[in-house]
Short mmCIF file of C-alpha atoms and ligand atoms in Angstrom, two decimals:
data_model
loop_
_atom_site.label_atom_id
_atom_site.label_comp_id
_atom_site.label_asym_id
_atom_site.label_seq_id
_atom_site.Cartn_x
_atom_site.Cartn_y
_atom_site.Cartn_z
CA MET A 2 79.51 71.00 58.21
CA ASN A 3 81.71 72.05 55.28
CA LYS A 4 82.35 75.53 53.96
CA GLN A 5 79.61 75.25 51.38
CA ASP A 6 77.03 74.25 54.01
CA ASP A 7 78.34 77.12 56.06
CA GLN A 8 77.56 79.60 53.35
CA GLN A 9 74.18 78.06 52.55
CA ARG A 10 73.00 78.57 56.08
CA GLY A 11 70.87 81.69 56.23
CA SER A 12 69.07 81.62 59.57
CA GLY A 13 72.05 82.26 61.85
CA ARG A 14 70.77 79.60 64.28
CA VAL A 15 71.66 75.97 64.75
CA ARG A 16 69.29 73.32 65.97
CA PRO A 17 70.01 72.10 69.47
CA GLY A 18 71.46 68.70 70.02
CA ARG A 19 74.22 68.63 67.40
CA VAL A 20 77.76 69.90 67.07
CA LYS A 21 78.10 72.26 64.11
CA GLU A 22 81.42 72.95 62.44
CA VAL A 23 81.91 76.56 61.40
CA THR A 24 85.01 77.95 59.76
CA SER A 25 83.88 81.03 57.89
CA LEU A 26 83.97 84.48 59.48
CA THR A 27 81.03 85.42 57.28
CA ASN A 28 78.80 82.67 58.69
CA PRO A 29 75.69 84.36 60.17
CA ILE A 30 76.13 82.53 63.49
CA VAL A 31 79.67 83.84 63.76
CA LYS A 32 78.49 87.35 62.90
CA ASP A 33 75.87 87.01 65.61
CA LEU A 34 78.48 85.92 68.17
CA ARG A 35 80.91 88.66 67.15
CA SER A 36 78.18 91.24 67.67
CA LEU A 37 78.15 90.29 71.38
CA ALA A 38 81.22 92.48 71.84
CA VAL A 39 78.74 95.39 71.62
CA LYS A 40 76.45 96.14 74.59
CA LYS A 41 73.44 96.93 72.41
CA PHE A 42 73.49 93.45 70.86
CA ARG A 43 74.22 91.73 74.20
CA ASP A 44 71.18 93.45 75.67
CA GLN A 45 68.98 92.72 72.64
CA GLN A 46 69.78 89.01 72.96
CA GLY A 47 70.02 89.04 76.77
CA VAL A 48 73.31 87.13 76.70
CA PHE A 49 77.06 87.56 77.21
CA LEU A 50 80.33 85.75 76.51
CA ALA A 51 82.52 83.97 79.05
CA GLU A 52 85.95 82.75 77.95
CA GLY A 53 87.79 79.69 79.18
CA LEU A 54 86.88 76.13 80.07
CA LYS A 55 87.05 76.63 83.84
CA LEU A 56 84.73 79.64 83.74
CA VAL A 57 82.25 77.83 81.53
CA ILE A 58 82.20 74.76 83.81
CA ASP A 59 81.84 76.96 86.93
CA ALA A 60 78.97 78.89 85.34
CA ILE A 61 77.07 75.73 84.38
CA ASP A 62 77.70 74.24 87.84
CA LEU A 63 76.32 77.41 89.44
CA GLY A 64 73.10 77.17 87.42
CA TRP A 65 73.73 79.78 84.71
CA THR A 66 71.94 78.99 81.45
CA ILE A 67 74.29 78.22 78.57
CA LYS A 68 72.88 79.08 75.15
CA THR A 69 75.90 78.21 73.00
CA LEU A 70 79.23 76.51 73.60
CA VAL A 71 81.97 77.39 71.13
CA TYR A 72 85.24 75.50 71.04
CA SER A 73 88.21 75.64 68.70
CA LYS A 74 89.41 72.59 66.80
CA ALA A 75 92.05 72.07 69.50
CA GLY A 76 89.17 71.17 71.82
CA LYS A 77 87.85 68.37 69.61
CA GLY A 78 88.09 65.07 71.45
CA ASN A 79 89.43 66.86 74.55
CA SER A 80 88.36 64.88 77.61
CA LEU A 81 87.40 68.05 79.50
CA VAL A 82 85.64 69.81 76.62
CA GLU A 83 83.51 66.85 75.51
CA PRO A 84 81.52 66.55 78.77
CA VAL A 85 80.82 70.30 78.69
CA ALA A 86 79.57 69.95 75.12
CA ALA A 87 77.34 67.06 76.21
CA ARG A 88 75.96 69.11 79.13
CA THR A 89 75.28 72.05 76.81
CA ILE A 90 73.36 69.84 74.40
CA ALA A 91 71.46 68.20 77.27
CA LYS A 92 70.34 71.67 78.37
CA GLY A 93 69.10 72.48 74.87
CA GLY A 94 72.06 74.68 73.91
CA ASP A 95 73.99 74.76 70.68
CA VAL A 96 77.57 73.54 70.27
CA LEU A 97 79.89 74.95 67.66
CA GLU A 98 83.29 73.66 66.65
CA VAL A 99 85.16 76.55 65.03
CA SER A 100 88.57 77.45 63.66
CA GLU A 101 91.02 79.37 65.87
CA LYS A 102 90.52 82.35 63.54
CA VAL A 103 86.79 82.34 64.31
CA ILE A 104 87.22 82.06 68.09
CA ALA A 105 89.83 84.86 67.96
CA ALA A 106 87.35 87.05 66.07
CA ILE A 107 84.51 86.32 68.53
CA THR A 108 86.64 87.16 71.58
CA ARG A 109 88.77 89.83 69.87
CA ARG A 110 91.96 88.24 71.12
CA ASP A 111 95.15 87.20 69.34
CA ASN A 112 95.63 84.22 71.64
CA PRO A 113 92.08 83.11 72.33
CA GLN A 114 90.98 80.53 74.86
CA MET A 115 89.96 77.13 73.50
CA VAL A 116 86.40 77.46 74.82
CA VAL A 117 83.82 80.26 74.96
CA GLY A 118 80.32 80.06 76.40
CA VAL A 119 77.32 82.25 75.60
CA PHE A 120 75.23 82.63 78.75
CA GLU A 121 71.92 84.27 79.61
CA GLN A 122 72.35 87.54 81.50
CA LYS A 123 71.14 87.55 85.10
CA LEU A 124 70.80 90.63 87.32
CA GLN A 125 68.95 90.98 90.60
CA SER A 126 66.81 93.76 92.00
CA LEU A 127 67.18 95.51 95.36
CA SER A 128 63.83 94.14 96.48
CA SER A 129 65.17 90.59 96.08
CA ILE A 130 67.99 91.02 98.59
CA LYS A 131 67.39 90.46 102.29
CA PRO A 132 70.47 91.57 104.24
CA GLN A 133 70.84 89.81 107.57
CA GLY A 134 73.44 89.06 110.26
CA ASN A 135 76.71 90.76 109.31
CA ASP A 136 76.19 90.46 105.55
CA VAL A 137 78.20 92.91 103.48
CA TYR A 138 77.14 94.48 100.18
CA VAL A 139 79.25 96.76 98.01
CA ALA A 140 77.41 99.62 96.31
CA LEU A 141 79.18 101.37 93.42
CA ASP A 142 78.12 104.79 92.24
CA ARG A 143 78.32 105.06 88.42
CA VAL A 144 81.44 102.88 88.10
CA ARG A 145 82.93 103.57 84.66
CA ASP A 146 85.88 101.28 84.22
CA PRO A 147 85.19 97.61 83.29
CA GLY A 148 88.50 96.49 84.82
CA ASN A 149 87.59 98.17 88.13
CA LEU A 150 84.13 96.61 88.13
CA GLY A 151 85.43 93.12 87.36
CA THR A 152 88.17 93.42 89.99
CA ILE A 153 85.64 94.61 92.57
CA ILE A 154 83.27 91.69 91.84
CA ARG A 155 86.22 89.31 92.23
CA THR A 156 87.40 90.99 95.44
CA ALA A 157 83.86 91.12 96.88
CA ASP A 158 83.60 87.37 96.28
CA ALA A 159 86.97 86.77 97.96
CA ALA A 160 86.01 88.92 100.96
CA GLY A 161 82.74 87.03 101.44
CA ALA A 162 80.41 89.89 100.42
CA LYS A 163 76.85 88.96 99.50
CA GLY A 164 76.36 91.16 96.45
CA VAL A 165 77.47 94.13 94.38
CA ILE A 166 74.94 96.90 93.84
CA LEU A 167 75.41 99.04 90.72
CA ILE A 168 73.92 102.50 91.20
CA GLY A 169 72.96 104.67 88.25
CA ASP A 170 74.56 104.56 84.84
CA THR A 171 77.49 102.14 85.13
CA THR A 172 79.77 100.23 82.81
CA ASP A 173 78.21 96.97 81.61
CA PRO A 174 78.81 94.07 84.02
CA PHE A 175 78.47 91.74 81.01
CA SER A 176 81.19 93.25 78.80
CA LEU A 177 84.07 90.98 77.82
CA GLU A 178 86.53 93.12 79.83
CA THR A 179 84.44 93.03 83.00
CA ILE A 180 83.77 89.29 82.78
CA ARG A 181 87.49 88.64 82.20
CA ALA A 182 88.47 90.75 85.21
CA THR A 183 86.02 88.91 87.50
CA MET A 184 87.95 85.65 86.88
CA GLY A 185 84.68 83.74 87.28
CA SER A 186 83.43 85.46 90.44
CA VAL A 187 80.62 87.05 88.42
CA PHE A 188 78.94 83.65 88.42
CA ALA A 189 79.02 83.41 92.21
CA MET A 190 78.34 87.02 93.18
CA PRO A 191 74.82 88.47 92.86
CA VAL A 192 74.92 91.73 90.89
CA ILE A 193 72.08 94.15 91.53
CA ARG A 194 71.28 97.18 89.40
CA ALA A 195 69.31 100.20 90.63
CA PRO A 196 68.83 103.87 89.75
CA GLU A 197 70.07 106.27 92.45
CA THR A 198 66.52 107.20 93.56
CA GLU A 199 65.65 103.53 94.06
CA PHE A 200 68.85 102.93 96.03
CA LEU A 201 68.10 105.93 98.26
CA SER A 202 64.57 104.78 99.04
CA TRP A 203 65.74 101.16 99.63
CA ARG A 204 68.44 102.54 101.91
CA LYS A 205 65.76 104.19 104.12
CA GLY A 206 64.36 100.76 104.95
CA PHE A 207 67.81 99.18 105.42
CA SER A 208 68.42 98.49 109.10
CA GLY A 209 72.19 97.97 108.91
CA ILE A 210 74.93 100.57 108.55
CA VAL A 211 75.89 102.37 105.35
CA VAL A 212 79.59 103.26 105.23
CA GLY A 213 80.53 105.66 102.47
CA THR A 214 84.10 106.31 101.42
CA HIS A 215 85.08 109.88 100.79
CA LEU A 216 88.36 111.70 100.48
CA LYS A 217 86.91 114.35 102.74
CA GLY A 218 85.58 111.71 105.13
CA ALA A 219 86.17 112.73 108.72
CA VAL A 220 86.75 109.23 110.03
CA ASP A 221 89.81 107.01 109.63
CA TYR A 222 88.50 103.74 108.11
CA ARG A 223 90.08 101.70 110.95
CA THR A 224 87.98 103.43 113.59
CA ILE A 225 84.49 102.68 112.23
CA PRO A 226 82.53 100.83 114.93
CA TYR A 227 80.98 97.84 113.17
CA SER A 228 78.33 95.91 115.02
CA ASP A 229 76.83 92.59 114.03
CA LYS A 230 74.47 94.37 111.64
CA PRO A 231 74.62 94.18 107.84
CA VAL A 232 76.91 96.71 106.11
CA VAL A 233 76.57 98.49 102.79
CA LEU A 234 79.94 99.84 101.65
CA LEU A 235 79.30 102.75 99.29
CA MET A 236 82.07 103.68 96.84
CA GLY A 237 82.26 106.77 94.62
CA ASN A 238 82.71 107.24 90.89
CA GLU A 239 86.30 107.20 89.59
CA GLN A 240 86.29 110.85 88.50
CA GLN A 241 83.82 112.59 90.75
CA GLY A 242 83.73 110.56 93.95
CA LEU A 243 80.42 110.31 95.85
CA PRO A 244 77.86 113.02 95.05
CA ASP A 245 76.35 114.91 98.01
CA GLN A 246 72.98 113.14 98.00
CA LEU A 247 74.65 109.71 98.28
CA ALA A 248 77.31 110.91 100.75
CA SER A 249 74.64 112.39 103.03
CA SER A 250 72.70 109.11 103.02
CA CYS A 251 75.63 107.36 104.73
CA ASP A 252 75.81 106.62 108.47
CA ARG A 253 79.61 107.11 108.32
CA LEU A 254 82.07 108.55 105.83
CA ALA A 255 85.42 106.80 106.00
CA ARG A 256 88.79 107.83 104.64
CA ILE A 257 91.86 105.68 104.07
CA PRO A 258 94.81 107.85 105.13
CA GLN A 259 97.41 108.20 102.37
CA GLU A 260 101.07 109.19 102.01
CA GLY A 261 102.84 110.42 98.91
CA ARG A 262 101.72 112.40 95.92
CA ALA A 263 98.59 110.55 94.76
CA ASP A 264 95.42 112.43 95.69
CA SER A 265 93.33 109.25 95.81
CA LEU A 266 93.53 105.48 95.54
CA ASN A 267 92.25 103.47 92.60
CA LEU A 268 88.59 102.60 93.19
CA ALA A 269 89.10 98.82 93.16
CA ILE A 270 92.09 99.06 95.53
CA ALA A 271 90.14 101.28 97.96
CA THR A 272 87.20 98.84 97.81
CA GLY A 273 89.51 95.91 98.59
CA ILE A 274 91.06 97.66 101.59
CA MET A 275 87.62 98.54 102.97
CA LEU A 276 86.15 95.08 102.38
CA PHE A 277 88.96 93.25 104.15
CA GLU A 278 88.85 95.73 107.04
CA ILE A 279 85.11 95.06 107.39
CA ARG A 280 85.80 91.33 107.21
CA ARG A 281 88.53 91.60 109.86
CA ASN A 282 85.99 93.29 112.14
CA ALA A 283 83.30 90.73 111.36
CA LEU A 284 85.68 87.88 112.26
CA LYS A 285 86.51 89.62 115.55
CA LEU A 286 82.79 89.89 116.30
CA VAL A 287 82.19 86.18 115.90
CA PRO A 288 82.20 84.71 119.43
N1 SAM B 304 88.44 112.81 92.34
C1 SAM B 304 87.67 111.87 93.08
C2 SAM B 304 87.21 112.47 94.42
O1 SAM B 304 87.54 113.61 94.67
O2 SAM B 304 86.53 111.82 95.20
C3 SAM B 304 88.50 110.63 93.29
C4 SAM B 304 87.68 109.44 93.29
S1 SAM B 304 88.54 107.95 93.69
C5 SAM B 304 89.54 107.64 92.32
C6 SAM B 304 87.20 106.84 93.52
C7 SAM B 304 86.62 106.35 94.80
O3 SAM B 304 87.55 105.51 95.47
C8 SAM B 304 86.25 107.40 95.81
O4 SAM B 304 85.01 108.00 95.56
C9 SAM B 304 86.23 106.57 97.08
O5 SAM B 304 85.05 105.82 97.14
C10 SAM B 304 87.40 105.63 96.86
N2 SAM B 304 88.65 106.14 97.41
C11 SAM B 304 89.79 106.38 96.75
N3 SAM B 304 90.75 106.79 97.59
C12 SAM B 304 90.21 106.78 98.83
C13 SAM B 304 90.71 107.09 100.15
N4 SAM B 304 91.96 107.46 100.36
N5 SAM B 304 89.85 106.96 101.18
C14 SAM B 304 88.58 106.55 101.00
N6 SAM B 304 88.06 106.25 99.79
C15 SAM B 304 88.87 106.36 98.72
#
Protein backbone atom coordinates (compact mmCIF):
# COMPACT_ATOMS: atom_id res chain seq x y z
CA MET A 1 0.00 0.00 0.00
CA ASN A 2 1.44 3.42 -0.89
CA LYS A 3 1.18 6.65 1.05
CA GLN A 4 -1.85 7.78 -0.89
CA ASP A 5 -3.72 4.53 -0.15
CA ASP A 6 -2.63 4.98 3.42
CA GLN A 7 -4.31 8.34 3.66
CA GLN A 8 -7.43 7.20 1.81
CA ARG A 9 -8.08 4.50 4.35
CA GLY A 10 -10.69 5.70 6.79
CA SER A 11 -11.85 2.66 8.73
CA GLY A 12 -8.70 2.02 10.77
CA ARG A 13 -9.04 -1.73 10.13
CA VAL A 14 -7.42 -4.02 7.61
CA ARG A 15 -9.02 -7.11 6.19
CA PRO A 16 -7.50 -10.34 7.43
CA GLY A 17 -5.37 -12.42 5.15
CA ARG A 18 -3.14 -9.76 3.60
CA VAL A 19 0.00 -7.88 4.54
CA LYS A 20 -0.61 -4.13 4.57
CA GLU A 21 2.19 -1.62 4.23
CA VAL A 22 1.82 1.43 6.44
CA THR A 23 4.29 4.28 6.65
CA SER A 24 2.31 7.26 7.87
CA LEU A 25 2.03 8.10 11.55
CA THR A 26 -1.37 9.62 10.80
CA ASN A 27 -2.77 6.36 9.42
CA PRO A 28 -5.85 5.45 11.53
CA ILE A 29 -4.53 1.93 12.17
CA VAL A 30 -1.29 3.37 13.52
CA LYS A 31 -3.24 5.82 15.69
CA ASP A 32 -5.25 2.88 16.99
CA LEU A 33 -2.09 0.92 17.82
CA ARG A 34 -0.42 3.93 19.45
CA SER A 35 -3.45 4.38 21.68
CA LEU A 36 -2.67 0.97 23.22
CA ALA A 37 -0.03 2.66 25.35
CA VAL A 38 -3.01 3.94 27.40
CA LYS A 39 -4.86 1.54 29.73
CA LYS A 40 -8.30 2.94 28.87
CA PHE A 41 -7.86 2.07 25.19
CA ARG A 42 -6.27 -1.32 25.93
CA ASP A 43 -9.28 -2.19 28.06
CA GLN A 44 -11.79 -0.84 25.52
CA GLN A 45 -10.27 -3.08 22.84
CA GLY A 46 -9.40 -5.93 25.23
CA VAL A 47 -5.87 -6.18 23.83
CA PHE A 48 -2.24 -5.40 24.64
CA LEU A 49 1.14 -5.13 22.93
CA ALA A 50 4.02 -7.58 23.19
CA GLU A 51 7.38 -6.61 21.70
CA GLY A 52 9.94 -8.91 20.14
CA LEU A 53 9.87 -11.92 17.86
CA LYS A 54 10.58 -14.48 20.59
CA LEU A 55 7.76 -13.20 22.79
CA VAL A 56 5.32 -13.18 19.90
CA ILE A 57 6.23 -16.76 18.89
CA ASP A 58 6.00 -17.94 22.53
CA ALA A 59 2.60 -16.29 22.94
CA ILE A 60 1.18 -17.90 19.79
CA ASP A 61 2.65 -21.27 20.78
CA LEU A 62 0.99 -20.97 24.21
CA GLY A 63 -2.41 -20.35 22.63
CA TRP A 64 -2.75 -16.57 23.03
CA THR A 65 -4.88 -14.98 20.32
CA ILE A 66 -2.96 -12.65 18.04
CA LYS A 67 -5.05 -9.87 16.53
CA THR A 68 -2.33 -7.98 14.65
CA LEU A 69 1.30 -8.62 13.83
CA VAL A 70 3.37 -5.53 13.11
CA TYR A 71 6.87 -5.77 11.71
CA SER A 72 9.33 -3.16 10.50
CA LYS A 73 10.73 -3.20 6.98
CA ALA A 74 13.85 -4.93 8.35
CA GLY A 75 11.61 -7.95 8.96
CA LYS A 76 10.49 -8.24 5.34
CA GLY A 77 11.64 -11.55 3.90
CA ASN A 78 13.13 -12.53 7.28
CA SER A 79 12.98 -16.32 7.57
CA LEU A 80 11.78 -16.13 11.18
CA VAL A 81 9.26 -13.32 10.71
CA GLU A 82 7.56 -14.74 7.61
CA PRO A 83 6.24 -17.91 9.31
CA VAL A 84 4.85 -15.81 12.17
CA ALA A 85 3.10 -13.59 9.64
CA ALA A 86 1.67 -16.68 7.95
CA ARG A 87 0.45 -18.05 11.30
CA THR A 88 -1.15 -14.70 12.14
CA ILE A 89 -3.01 -14.63 8.83
CA ALA A 90 -4.05 -18.28 9.24
CA LYS A 91 -5.60 -17.35 12.61
CA GLY A 92 -7.54 -14.49 11.02
CA GLY A 93 -5.24 -11.72 12.28
CA ASP A 94 -3.94 -8.71 10.43
CA VAL A 95 -0.32 -8.24 9.37
CA LEU A 96 1.23 -4.82 8.95
CA GLU A 97 4.59 -3.96 7.47
CA VAL A 98 5.59 -0.55 8.81
CA SER A 99 8.49 1.87 8.82
CA GLU A 100 10.88 1.92 11.79
CA LYS A 101 9.44 5.34 12.67
CA VAL A 102 5.97 3.82 12.98
CA ILE A 103 7.07 0.86 15.11
CA ALA A 104 9.06 3.27 17.35
CA ALA A 105 5.93 5.40 17.79
CA ILE A 106 3.74 2.37 18.62
CA THR A 107 6.15 1.06 21.25
CA ARG A 108 7.43 4.47 22.39
CA ARG A 109 11.03 3.36 22.04
CA ASP A 110 14.01 4.91 20.26
CA ASN A 111 15.41 1.49 19.37
CA PRO A 112 12.30 -0.57 18.77
CA GLN A 113 12.14 -4.31 18.26
CA MET A 114 11.56 -5.52 14.71
CA VAL A 115 8.27 -7.22 15.64
CA VAL A 116 5.28 -6.32 17.81
CA GLY A 117 2.17 -8.41 18.39
CA VAL A 118 -1.27 -7.24 19.49
CA PHE A 119 -2.83 -9.95 21.64
CA GLU A 120 -6.19 -10.46 23.32
CA GLN A 121 -6.07 -9.87 27.08
CA LYS A 122 -6.63 -12.92 29.26
CA LEU A 123 -7.16 -12.89 33.03
CA GLN A 124 -8.46 -15.66 35.26
CA SER A 125 -10.81 -15.62 38.22
CA LEU A 126 -10.21 -17.07 41.68
CA SER A 127 -13.01 -19.57 41.15
CA SER A 128 -11.12 -21.03 38.18
CA ILE A 129 -8.04 -22.01 40.19
CA LYS A 130 -7.90 -25.32 42.01
CA PRO A 131 -4.79 -25.40 44.23
CA GLN A 132 -3.54 -28.91 44.91
CA GLY A 133 -0.43 -30.77 46.10
CA ASN A 134 2.26 -28.23 46.98
CA ASP A 135 1.17 -25.65 44.40
CA VAL A 136 2.31 -22.11 45.13
CA TYR A 137 0.44 -18.92 44.28
CA VAL A 138 1.69 -15.38 44.81
CA ALA A 139 -0.91 -12.84 45.93
CA LEU A 140 -0.01 -9.15 45.59
CA ASP A 141 -1.87 -6.48 47.50
CA ARG A 142 -2.37 -3.34 45.36
CA VAL A 143 1.00 -3.62 43.58
CA ARG A 144 1.73 -0.20 42.06
CA ASP A 145 4.94 -0.49 40.11
CA PRO A 146 4.79 -2.11 36.63
CA GLY A 147 8.47 -3.13 36.84
CA ASN A 148 7.83 -4.89 40.17
CA LEU A 149 4.77 -6.68 38.79
CA GLY A 150 6.54 -7.83 35.63
CA THR A 151 9.59 -8.99 37.61
CA ILE A 152 7.35 -10.90 40.03
CA ILE A 153 5.48 -12.65 37.20
CA ARG A 154 8.85 -13.63 35.69
CA THR A 155 10.21 -14.81 39.04
CA ALA A 156 7.01 -16.71 39.89
CA ASP A 157 7.35 -18.52 36.56
CA ALA A 158 11.01 -19.34 37.27
CA ALA A 159 10.19 -20.61 40.77
CA GLY A 160 7.45 -22.91 39.45
CA ALA A 161 4.50 -21.01 40.96
CA LYS A 162 1.07 -21.73 39.51
CA GLY A 163 -0.33 -18.21 39.33
CA VAL A 164 -0.16 -14.58 40.43
CA ILE A 165 -3.22 -13.16 42.16
CA LEU A 166 -3.69 -9.38 41.93
CA ILE A 167 -5.69 -8.08 44.88
CA GLY A 168 -7.52 -4.77 44.72
CA ASP A 169 -6.53 -1.82 42.60
CA THR A 170 -3.19 -2.75 41.00
CA THR A 171 -1.02 -1.53 38.16
CA ASP A 172 -2.13 -2.92 34.80
CA PRO A 173 -0.61 -6.34 34.03
CA PHE A 174 -1.01 -5.49 30.33
CA SER A 175 0.97 -2.23 30.26
CA LEU A 176 4.01 -2.11 28.00
CA GLU A 177 6.34 -1.78 31.03
CA THR A 178 4.87 -4.79 32.83
CA ILE A 179 4.88 -6.98 29.73
CA ARG A 180 8.50 -6.01 29.01
CA ALA A 181 9.57 -6.83 32.57
CA THR A 182 7.92 -10.29 32.44
CA MET A 183 10.29 -11.25 29.58
CA GLY A 184 7.55 -13.50 28.19
CA SER A 185 6.56 -15.22 31.45
CA VAL A 186 3.20 -13.42 31.32
CA PHE A 187 2.21 -15.85 28.58
CA ALA A 188 2.96 -18.88 30.74
CA MET A 189 1.80 -17.66 34.15
CA PRO A 190 -1.93 -17.43 34.94
CA VAL A 191 -2.77 -13.96 36.28
CA ILE A 192 -5.87 -13.72 38.45
CA ARG A 193 -7.56 -10.50 39.48
CA ALA A 194 -9.82 -10.14 42.53
CA PRO A 195 -11.11 -7.41 44.84
CA GLU A 196 -9.90 -7.76 48.45
CA THR A 197 -13.32 -8.94 49.72
CA GLU A 198 -13.40 -11.71 47.11
CA PHE A 199 -9.86 -12.79 47.99
CA LEU A 200 -10.76 -12.91 51.69
CA SER A 201 -13.83 -15.06 51.12
CA TRP A 202 -11.93 -17.37 48.69
CA ARG A 203 -9.19 -17.63 51.31
CA LYS A 204 -11.72 -19.01 53.85
CA GLY A 205 -12.30 -22.03 51.61
CA PHE A 206 -8.58 -22.46 50.81
CA SER A 207 -7.25 -25.55 52.57
CA GLY A 208 -3.52 -24.78 52.21
CA ILE A 209 -1.41 -22.29 54.13
CA VAL A 210 -1.36 -18.53 53.61
CA VAL A 211 2.03 -17.00 54.40
CA GLY A 212 2.03 -13.23 54.61
CA THR A 213 5.19 -11.15 54.62
CA HIS A 214 5.37 -8.32 57.08
CA LEU A 215 8.15 -6.19 58.45
CA LYS A 216 6.64 -6.71 61.87
CA GLY A 217 6.24 -10.44 61.22
CA ALA A 218 7.23 -12.45 64.26
CA VAL A 219 8.67 -15.38 62.35
CA ASP A 220 11.98 -15.63 60.49
CA TYR A 221 11.06 -16.72 56.93
CA ARG A 222 13.45 -19.71 57.15
CA THR A 223 11.53 -21.24 60.05
CA ILE A 224 8.06 -21.50 58.48
CA PRO A 225 6.97 -25.15 58.61
CA TYR A 226 5.73 -25.95 55.11
CA SER A 227 3.83 -29.16 54.63
CA ASP A 228 2.83 -30.74 51.35
CA LYS A 229 -0.19 -28.44 51.16
CA PRO A 230 -0.66 -25.59 48.67
CA VAL A 231 0.80 -22.21 49.68
CA VAL A 232 -0.42 -18.69 49.01
CA LEU A 233 2.40 -16.19 49.51
CA LEU A 234 0.84 -12.81 50.30
CA MET A 235 2.94 -9.69 49.64
CA GLY A 236 2.18 -6.11 50.70
CA ASN A 237 1.89 -2.87 48.79
CA GLU A 238 5.16 -1.00 48.10
CA GLN A 239 4.28 1.99 50.29
CA GLN A 240 1.95 0.68 52.94
CA GLY A 241 2.78 -3.00 53.33
CA LEU A 242 -0.06 -5.42 54.16
CA PRO A 243 -3.17 -3.84 55.69
CA ASP A 244 -4.49 -5.37 58.94
CA GLN A 245 -7.43 -7.24 57.40
CA LEU A 246 -5.12 -9.06 54.95
CA ALA A 247 -2.35 -9.60 57.53
CA SER A 248 -4.82 -11.13 59.99
CA SER A 249 -6.10 -13.54 57.32
CA CYS A 250 -2.64 -15.17 57.13
CA ASP A 251 -1.70 -18.43 58.88
CA ARG A 252 1.86 -17.09 59.33
CA LEU A 253 3.55 -13.72 59.02
CA ALA A 254 7.15 -14.05 57.90
CA ARG A 255 9.99 -11.56 58.00
CA ILE A 256 13.26 -11.64 56.09
CA PRO A 257 15.90 -10.44 58.58
CA GLN A 258 17.88 -7.47 57.26
CA GLU A 259 21.17 -5.70 57.97
CA GLY A 260 22.14 -2.16 57.10
CA ARG A 261 20.19 1.03 56.76
CA ALA A 262 17.30 0.05 54.45
CA ASP A 263 14.04 -0.33 56.37
CA SER A 264 12.63 -2.82 53.85
CA LEU A 265 13.47 -4.79 50.74
CA ASN A 266 12.11 -4.04 47.29
CA LEU A 267 8.83 -5.92 46.81
CA ALA A 268 10.02 -8.00 43.85
CA ILE A 269 13.27 -8.94 45.63
CA ALA A 270 11.38 -9.97 48.79
CA THR A 271 8.96 -12.03 46.66
CA GLY A 272 11.88 -13.79 44.94
CA ILE A 273 13.56 -14.67 48.24
CA MET A 274 10.30 -16.07 49.63
CA LEU A 275 9.42 -18.03 46.49
CA PHE A 276 12.78 -19.76 46.27
CA GLU A 277 12.70 -20.55 50.00
CA ILE A 278 9.26 -22.14 49.53
CA ARG A 279 10.59 -24.03 46.52
CA ARG A 280 13.63 -25.23 48.49
CA ASN A 281 11.25 -26.61 51.11
CA ALA A 282 8.98 -28.19 48.51
CA LEU A 283 11.97 -29.97 46.93
CA LYS A 284 13.01 -31.27 50.37
CA LEU A 285 9.48 -32.60 50.88
CA VAL A 286 9.52 -34.64 47.70
CA PRO A 287 10.40 -38.22 48.72
N1 LIG B 1 6.65 0.73 54.30
C1 LIG B 1 6.20 -0.58 53.99
C2 LIG B 1 5.88 -1.37 55.26
O1 LIG B 1 6.02 -0.80 56.32
O2 LIG B 1 5.47 -2.51 55.20
C3 LIG B 1 7.27 -1.27 53.17
C4 LIG B 1 6.69 -2.18 52.21
S1 LIG B 1 7.87 -3.15 51.32
C5 LIG B 1 8.66 -2.04 50.28
C6 LIG B 1 6.75 -4.01 50.28
C7 LIG B 1 6.50 -5.42 50.67
O3 LIG B 1 7.67 -6.20 50.46
C8 LIG B 1 6.12 -5.67 52.10
O4 LIG B 1 4.77 -5.43 52.36
C9 LIG B 1 6.47 -7.14 52.24
O5 LIG B 1 5.47 -7.92 51.63
C10 LIG B 1 7.74 -7.24 51.41
N2 LIG B 1 8.95 -7.05 52.21
C11 LIG B 1 9.90 -6.11 52.03
N3 LIG B 1 10.89 -6.28 52.92
C12 LIG B 1 10.58 -7.37 53.65
C13 LIG B 1 11.23 -8.08 54.73
N4 LIG B 1 12.40 -7.71 55.20
N5 LIG B 1 10.59 -9.16 55.23
C14 LIG B 1 9.41 -9.58 54.74
N6 LIG B 1 8.76 -8.96 53.74
C15 LIG B 1 9.34 -7.87 53.19
